[in-house]
Coordinates of C-alpha atoms in Angstrom, one line a residue:
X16 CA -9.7 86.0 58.7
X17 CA -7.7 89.2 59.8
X18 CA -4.1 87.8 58.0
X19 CA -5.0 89.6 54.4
X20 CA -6.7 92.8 56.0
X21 CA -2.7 92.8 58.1
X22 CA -1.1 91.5 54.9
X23 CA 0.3 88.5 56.7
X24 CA 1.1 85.1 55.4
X25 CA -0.5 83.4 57.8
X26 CA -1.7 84.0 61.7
X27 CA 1.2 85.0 63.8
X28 CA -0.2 84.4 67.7
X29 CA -1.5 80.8 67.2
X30 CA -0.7 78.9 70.5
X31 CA 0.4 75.6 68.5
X32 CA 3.8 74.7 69.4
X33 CA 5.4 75.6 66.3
X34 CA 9.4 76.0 66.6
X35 CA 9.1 78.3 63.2
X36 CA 7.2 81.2 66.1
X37 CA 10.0 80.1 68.7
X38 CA 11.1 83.4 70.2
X39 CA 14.6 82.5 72.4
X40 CA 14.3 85.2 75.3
X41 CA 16.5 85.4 78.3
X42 CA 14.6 82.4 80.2
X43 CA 14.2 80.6 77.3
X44 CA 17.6 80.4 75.7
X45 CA 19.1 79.4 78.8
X46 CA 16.5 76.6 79.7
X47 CA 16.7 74.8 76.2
X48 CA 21.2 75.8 76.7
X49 CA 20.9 73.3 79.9
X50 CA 18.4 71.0 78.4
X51 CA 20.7 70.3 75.4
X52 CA 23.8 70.4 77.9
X53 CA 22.2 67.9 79.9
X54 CA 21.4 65.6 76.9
X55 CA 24.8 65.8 75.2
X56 CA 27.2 65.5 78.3
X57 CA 24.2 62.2 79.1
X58 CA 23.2 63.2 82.1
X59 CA 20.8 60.2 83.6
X60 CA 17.6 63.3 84.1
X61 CA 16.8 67.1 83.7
X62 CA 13.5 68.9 85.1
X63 CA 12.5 71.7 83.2
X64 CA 9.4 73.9 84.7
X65 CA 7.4 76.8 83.9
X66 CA 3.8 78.4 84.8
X67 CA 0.8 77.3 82.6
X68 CA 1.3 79.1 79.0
X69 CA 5.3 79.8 79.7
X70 CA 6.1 78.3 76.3
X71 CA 7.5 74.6 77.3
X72 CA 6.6 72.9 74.9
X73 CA 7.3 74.6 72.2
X74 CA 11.1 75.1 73.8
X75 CA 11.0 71.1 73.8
X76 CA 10.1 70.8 70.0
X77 CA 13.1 73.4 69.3
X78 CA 15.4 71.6 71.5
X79 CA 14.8 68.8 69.4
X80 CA 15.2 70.4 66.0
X81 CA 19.2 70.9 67.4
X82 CA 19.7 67.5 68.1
X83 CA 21.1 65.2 65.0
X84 CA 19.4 62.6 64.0
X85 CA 22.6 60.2 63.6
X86 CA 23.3 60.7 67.1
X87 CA 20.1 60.8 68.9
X88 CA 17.3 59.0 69.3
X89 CA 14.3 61.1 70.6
X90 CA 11.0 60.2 71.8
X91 CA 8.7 63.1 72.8
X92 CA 5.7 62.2 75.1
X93 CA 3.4 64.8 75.4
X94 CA 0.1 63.0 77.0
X95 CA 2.0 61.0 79.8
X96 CA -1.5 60.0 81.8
X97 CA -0.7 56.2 81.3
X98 CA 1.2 53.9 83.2
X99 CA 4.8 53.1 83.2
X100 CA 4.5 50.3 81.1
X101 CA 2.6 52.4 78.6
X102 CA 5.1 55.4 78.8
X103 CA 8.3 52.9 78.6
X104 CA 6.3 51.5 75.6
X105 CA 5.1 54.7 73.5
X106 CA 9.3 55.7 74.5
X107 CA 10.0 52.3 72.3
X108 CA 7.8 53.0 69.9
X109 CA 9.4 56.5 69.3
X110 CA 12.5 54.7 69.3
X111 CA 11.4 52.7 66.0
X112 CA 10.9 49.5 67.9
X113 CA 7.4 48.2 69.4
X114 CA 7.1 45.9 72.0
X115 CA 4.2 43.7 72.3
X116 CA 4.9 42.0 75.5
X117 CA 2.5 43.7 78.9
X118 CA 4.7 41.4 81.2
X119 CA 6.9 44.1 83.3
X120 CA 10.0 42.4 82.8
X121 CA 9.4 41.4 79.7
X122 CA 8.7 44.9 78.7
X123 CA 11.7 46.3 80.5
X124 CA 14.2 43.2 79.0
X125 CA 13.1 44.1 75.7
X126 CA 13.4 48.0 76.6
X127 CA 17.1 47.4 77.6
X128 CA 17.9 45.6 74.0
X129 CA 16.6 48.9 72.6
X130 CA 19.1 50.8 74.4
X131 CA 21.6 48.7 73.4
X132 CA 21.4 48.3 70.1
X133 CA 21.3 52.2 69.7
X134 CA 24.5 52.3 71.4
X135 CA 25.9 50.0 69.4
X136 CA 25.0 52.6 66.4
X137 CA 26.7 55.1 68.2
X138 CA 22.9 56.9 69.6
X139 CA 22.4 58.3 72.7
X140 CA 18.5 57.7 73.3
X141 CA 16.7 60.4 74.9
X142 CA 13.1 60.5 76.2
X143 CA 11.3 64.2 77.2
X144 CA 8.0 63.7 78.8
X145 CA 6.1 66.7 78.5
X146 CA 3.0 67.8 80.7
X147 CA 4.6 65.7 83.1
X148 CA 2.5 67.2 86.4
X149 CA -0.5 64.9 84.8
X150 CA 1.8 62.0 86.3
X151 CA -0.3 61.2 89.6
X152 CA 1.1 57.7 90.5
X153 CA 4.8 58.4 92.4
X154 CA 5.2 54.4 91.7
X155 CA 5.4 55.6 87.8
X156 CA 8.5 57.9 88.1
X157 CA 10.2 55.5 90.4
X158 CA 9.5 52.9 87.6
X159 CA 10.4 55.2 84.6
X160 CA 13.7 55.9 87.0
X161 CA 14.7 52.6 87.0
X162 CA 15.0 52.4 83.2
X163 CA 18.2 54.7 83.9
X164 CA 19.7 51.3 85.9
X165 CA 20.7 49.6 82.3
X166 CA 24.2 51.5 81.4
X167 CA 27.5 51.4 80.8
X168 CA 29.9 51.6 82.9
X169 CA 30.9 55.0 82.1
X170 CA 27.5 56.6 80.7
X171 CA 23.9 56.3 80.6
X172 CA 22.4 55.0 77.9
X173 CA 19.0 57.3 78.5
X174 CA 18.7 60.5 79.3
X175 CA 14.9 61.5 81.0
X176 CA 14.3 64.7 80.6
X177 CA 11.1 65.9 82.8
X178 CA 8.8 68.8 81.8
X179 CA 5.7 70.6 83.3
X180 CA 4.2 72.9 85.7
X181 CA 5.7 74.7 88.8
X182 CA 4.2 72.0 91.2
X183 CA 6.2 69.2 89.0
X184 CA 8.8 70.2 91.6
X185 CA 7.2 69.8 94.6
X186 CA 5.8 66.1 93.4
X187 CA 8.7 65.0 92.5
X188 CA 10.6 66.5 96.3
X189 CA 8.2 63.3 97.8
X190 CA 10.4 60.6 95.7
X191 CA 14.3 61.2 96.8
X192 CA 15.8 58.3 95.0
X193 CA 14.4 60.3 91.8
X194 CA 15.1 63.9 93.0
X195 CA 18.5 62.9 93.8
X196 CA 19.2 61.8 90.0
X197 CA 18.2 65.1 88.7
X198 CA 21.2 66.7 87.3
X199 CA 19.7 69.9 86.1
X200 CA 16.9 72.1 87.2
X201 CA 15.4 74.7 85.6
X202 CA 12.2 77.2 86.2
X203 CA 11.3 79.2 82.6
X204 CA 10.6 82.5 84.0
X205 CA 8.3 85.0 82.6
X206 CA 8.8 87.6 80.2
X207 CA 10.8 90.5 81.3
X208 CA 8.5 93.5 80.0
X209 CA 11.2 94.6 77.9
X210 CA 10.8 91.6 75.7
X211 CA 7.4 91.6 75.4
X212 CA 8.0 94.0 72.7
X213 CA 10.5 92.4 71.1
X214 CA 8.2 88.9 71.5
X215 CA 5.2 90.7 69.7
X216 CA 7.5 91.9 66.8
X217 CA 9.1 88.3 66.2
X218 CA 5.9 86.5 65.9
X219 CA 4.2 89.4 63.2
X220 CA 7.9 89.2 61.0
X221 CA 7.8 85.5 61.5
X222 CA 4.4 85.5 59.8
X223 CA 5.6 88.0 57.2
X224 CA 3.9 91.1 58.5
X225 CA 5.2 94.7 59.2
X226 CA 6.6 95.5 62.7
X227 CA 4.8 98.2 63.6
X228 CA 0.9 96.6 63.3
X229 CA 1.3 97.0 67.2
X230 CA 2.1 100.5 68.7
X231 CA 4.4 100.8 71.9
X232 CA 1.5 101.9 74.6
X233 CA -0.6 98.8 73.7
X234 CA 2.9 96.7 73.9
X235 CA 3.2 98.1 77.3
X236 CA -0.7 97.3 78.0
X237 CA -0.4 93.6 76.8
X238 CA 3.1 93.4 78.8
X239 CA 0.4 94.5 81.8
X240 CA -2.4 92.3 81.4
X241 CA -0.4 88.8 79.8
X242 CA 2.3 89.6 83.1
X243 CA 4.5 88.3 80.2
X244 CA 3.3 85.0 80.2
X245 CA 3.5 84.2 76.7
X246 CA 0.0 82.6 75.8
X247 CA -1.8 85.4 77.3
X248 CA 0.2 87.3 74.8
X249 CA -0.7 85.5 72.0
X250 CA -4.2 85.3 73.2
X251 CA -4.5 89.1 73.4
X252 CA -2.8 89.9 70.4
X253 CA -4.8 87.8 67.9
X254 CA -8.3 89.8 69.3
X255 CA -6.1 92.5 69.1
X256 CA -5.6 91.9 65.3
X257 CA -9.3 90.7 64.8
X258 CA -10.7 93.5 66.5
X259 CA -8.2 96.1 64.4
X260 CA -9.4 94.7 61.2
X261 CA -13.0 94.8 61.9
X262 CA -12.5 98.4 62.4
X263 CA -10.3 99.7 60.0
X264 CA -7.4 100.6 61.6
X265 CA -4.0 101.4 60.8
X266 CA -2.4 100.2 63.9
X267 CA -3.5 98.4 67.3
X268 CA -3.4 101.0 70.3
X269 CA -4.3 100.3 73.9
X270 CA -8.4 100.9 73.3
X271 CA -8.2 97.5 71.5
X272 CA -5.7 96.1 74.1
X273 CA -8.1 96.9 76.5
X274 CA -11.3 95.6 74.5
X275 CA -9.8 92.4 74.3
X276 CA -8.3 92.4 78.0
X277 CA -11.7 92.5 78.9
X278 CA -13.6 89.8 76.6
X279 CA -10.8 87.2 78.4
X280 CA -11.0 88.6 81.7
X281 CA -7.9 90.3 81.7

């Protein structure tokens, strides 16, 4: 492992979600800004996008870190290929409440107690469904959209927060009652090339390592070939490290850039 040849505490381009590595660019700051806007004014739904690799979910864990746990309760559903039943009860479960019943009305009765009774502790619930483009079935958004019809009379008791792929959008067009109950929208945009530096040096100081393992032409080059998507960063920077250490050197350049461009096809 490369992390004691870099002196690093441990690997710094990992692709798990971990909020720890979560680097708040432009595009990022302002999509988890309206996500947490949307959840604290309760807005009834939110749609958050991105391209494959843009960094979503990880933006979803950190938006959750910032909400308080006396005031919110969150249920994060990242493998939504179920049906609504299923979703509404994994979303209970998150909750702190199961419910055994696979009647449909029994499911959503019992569903609407569980709102209830975290209003009546002063909670807003909140449910983010990640990956949300594996969702085939329009008849299961229309069904998870109807959970929003138990609320107050001034609020909503559940705030659905959608979050996936570009053509998440373009599904969800086909279903107007839904679209038309999305307060927010937002598309995470790439990295700007400018921060692809700043990105890089995050990640190595985040995982206790010197800022200048990388130098600026191979930033540029991994800005190039990763079109700043931030996976393909991470991607290209970890054989970037691996193939550094193997050869003794000092610092990455853009030979190794290259190197590894070309073992993933870049």
């Amino acid at each position: 492992m490369y992390t004691e040849y870099w002196n690093l505490k441990c690997l710094p381009f990992e692709n798990a979600p971990n909020p720890r590595f979560f680097y708040p660019s432009k595009g990022h700051r302002e999509a988890i800004t309206r996500m947490i806007f949307a959840i604290k004014t309760r807005k009834a739904m939110a749609l958050v996008t991105g391209d494959y690799g843009s960094g979503k979910t990880v933006l979803c864990r950190a938006a959750i870190d910032k909400l308080g746990v006396d005031e919110y309760a969150v249920a994060f559903v990242n493998n939504p290929r179920m049906d609504s039943l299923d979703i509404t009860r994994e979303i209970s479960f998150q909750f702190g409440e199961e419910i055994p019943s696979r009647g449909k009305y029994e499911v959503l009765h019992a569903f609407n107690s569980i709102l209830d009774r975290h209003a009546e502790k002063g909670k807003h619930c909140v449910a983010i469904i990640d990956e949300a483009q594996l969702i085939m079935d329009p008849a299961t958004f229309e069904d998870l959209r109807l959970l929003l019809n138990h609320q107050m009379q001034d609020r909503f008791l559940l705030t659905l927060v959608f979050v996936g792929q570009s053509e998440l959008l373009d599904r969800l067009r086909t279903i107007p009652q839904l679209i038309q109950r999305i307060a927010l929208k937002f598309h995470i945009p790439s990295l700007g090339t400018d921060e692809v530096g700043s990105y890089v040096l995050h990640r190595l100081e985040t995982a206790g390592g010197r800022g200048d393992i990388f130098s600026e032409t191979a930033v540029k080059e991994i800005a190039k070939l990763s079109r700043g998507n931030p996976r393909e960063i991470n991607a290209l920077c970890d054989m970037c490290m691996l193939l550094g250490s193997l050869t003794g050197k000092k610092q990455i350049g853009p030979e190794e850039v290259a190197e590894a461009g070309a073992e993933r096809g870049a």
